Amino acid sequence: LHGMGEDVYAELAKLEAAAGEARTPVRIYAPVGGHKELLAYLVRRLLENGANSSFVNRMADAEVPVSELVGDPVAELAALQPRRNPAIPLPRDIFPGRVNSAGLDLADPLVLAPLQVKLAAIADVVWEAGPTISAGPSTGSGRAGSESRTKSAHAELVDPQGADGQPRTIRSPHNSSHQVGPMREATAADVDLAVTRAVAAQPAWDALGGKWRAELLEAAADAFAAHREEIISLCQREAGKTLVDAVLELREAVDFLRYYASEARRLFTGELPLPGPTGESNTLRLAGRGVFVTISPWNFPLAIFIGPAAAALAAGNTVIAKPAEQTPLIAALAVRLCHAAGIPDDVLQLIPGDGKVGAALTAHPLIAGVAFTGSTDTARAINRSLAARDGPIATLIAETGGQNAMIVDSSALPEQVTRDVVASAFQSAGQRCSALRVIYLQEDVADHMLAMIRGGFEALVIGNPEELATDVGPVIDAEAKAALDQHIAAMKAAGRTVWQRQLPASTKGGSFVAPAIIEIDSIADLASENFGPVLHVARFAADQLEAVVEAINRTGYGLTLGLHSRIDATRRLVAARAKAGNFYVNRNQIGAVVESQPFGGEGLSGTGPKAGGPHYVARFATERVTCIDTTAAGGNASLMAGS
């Protein structure tokens, strides 16, 4: 670095001059830039090079021998025993009680190339889905197209034909001409049969105990990991996910299975003794409630499909799982893998279909509860349906929408803000429950921050999610595209400042929305959540921070909130006043990790408890207390013994 290596270069020049050799070319590293950009960098380098362990520092110390300075670091490392600190856990072991999911280093060609070969080999496989157990007769083999290129969603899958005798074909959101496979929606008779079988199977599943249920869930997790390429392929083809997002989806699903397995062992193995007077024994144990219906969204068609189902299974319930109508094929593969892992087919059942099928399930008098992830309006409808039944009072666990905001003050680092805003707003094409919808920029720094954010925004690659370079893929379907395009057009018509990317020609034939940044006055300008790659920007004065937090609270949503600030007092103020389930400081606000960041909102954003957290599985269970009068059998022997 310029100014820190002259002594080395001068000594080299002397040696070469004495030997009559030509001068060796040397390189000086000289950063170039403005004062504002370089000052922090130069301070950091001065601190690094001035540290006692720094080569530059030690070189100037006459008491440090040359032999120590020129030692071979590889040889020094090889001589260490042990070579790694055993007190530092490996990535797979960072969570107590379970194995962490394995990632994929997509930057390593030795990892990426074989993966791409495998994905290409199954890119035209036709998948299919239907009720795993059907009330109607099967009229076919359950396969579609070429026998060698078809994957059945279940070993006993019925013929995927609709009510009119024709299957409904699932097409890729990024290419409407690409057929992923056929599916048959469940009928009313299928729903009745599924509930009846689930009710009959539940007592034995509950009696199996937490230890054995945990082993089956862990076997399912291992099966998911073993079928990595098929799952990633379906995530891309059916849900339009990029390769990075597909890998993260698989990891989250595996983590849910393993974490809820560990919760089954913790909560459902033995009884909890309760205090009381001598002469009686009091214990509490948890048991399954009965049959749970789980209804999942299309934006996480594997992770949120299997997560609530795994929690319900861990608690001793049987499960009827209804995936989103846009993504039944991924769900069907997940159920098939669970069955292959040993979970009985009447304990976990797949019932695909649209909202009518969901309504029939939630209105059924024999179900004990519903776990739902989706829109707030649908959650309200489910709540009313459950309340209107004549059967036992059912449990509703709901995670719904959010008008997620991020607040950025003048102390924030612009580069870090840009990185986190672009990821939070545009990764997964903005189709995450936690995605950033509104950013509040302190007006003192707003122009500079917005310019940097726009720079990152302009660099996004829009296109086919099956291509590694793609940052922003399609939205899920034409209906979602139309709603987003209409919102952007309305903002333009209202005179708002709108920056919008141009869609490349390659996106024709898919449900792509050109990413947009829109300036607004306040979060109150938005009537509802816009679920896609649209970021709204508002400005605030330094003395308006509390008013901004209150404006966000007044929306009634409480899912995620982000803050970028290096002032602890600001963090404490926002944390104390914000009504949000997940508060993220100086990082992006997407990608909650199971067990590390339990996820879920409050208010219009859900009922709680948080998915992937220590209170989630218990919500699927009922508590039972046993009280025994021990005097009837001779009293408290341990008391008599003085112990």
Coordinates of N, CA and C in Angstrom, one line a residue, residues 34 49 76 114 208 274 349 459 609:
G34 N -12.6 10.2 -3.8 CA -12.8 11.4 -3.0 C -12.7 11.2 -1.6
N49 N -2.7 -2.1 9.5 CA -1.3 -2.2 9.3 C -0.5 -1.7 10.5
E76 N 3.7 -23.4 9.1 CA 3.3 -23.2 10.5 C 1.9 -23.8 10.8
P114 N -21.5 -29.6 -11.9 CA -22.3 -30.9 -11.8 C -23.8 -30.7 -11.5
L208 N -47.7 -42.9 19.4 CA -46.3 -43.3 19.0 C -45.2 -42.6 19.8
L274 N -45.2 -31.1 38.4 CA -45.7 -29.8 38.9 C -45.6 -29.8 40.4
Q349 N -51.7 -36.4 4.4 CA -52.4 -36.5 3.1 C -52.3 -35.2 2.4
A459 N -28.7 -2.3 -11.9 CA -27.8 -3.5 -12.2 C -28.5 -4.8 -12.2
P609 N -48.1 -18.4 17.4 CA -46.7 -18.1 17.7 C -45.8 -18.2 16.4

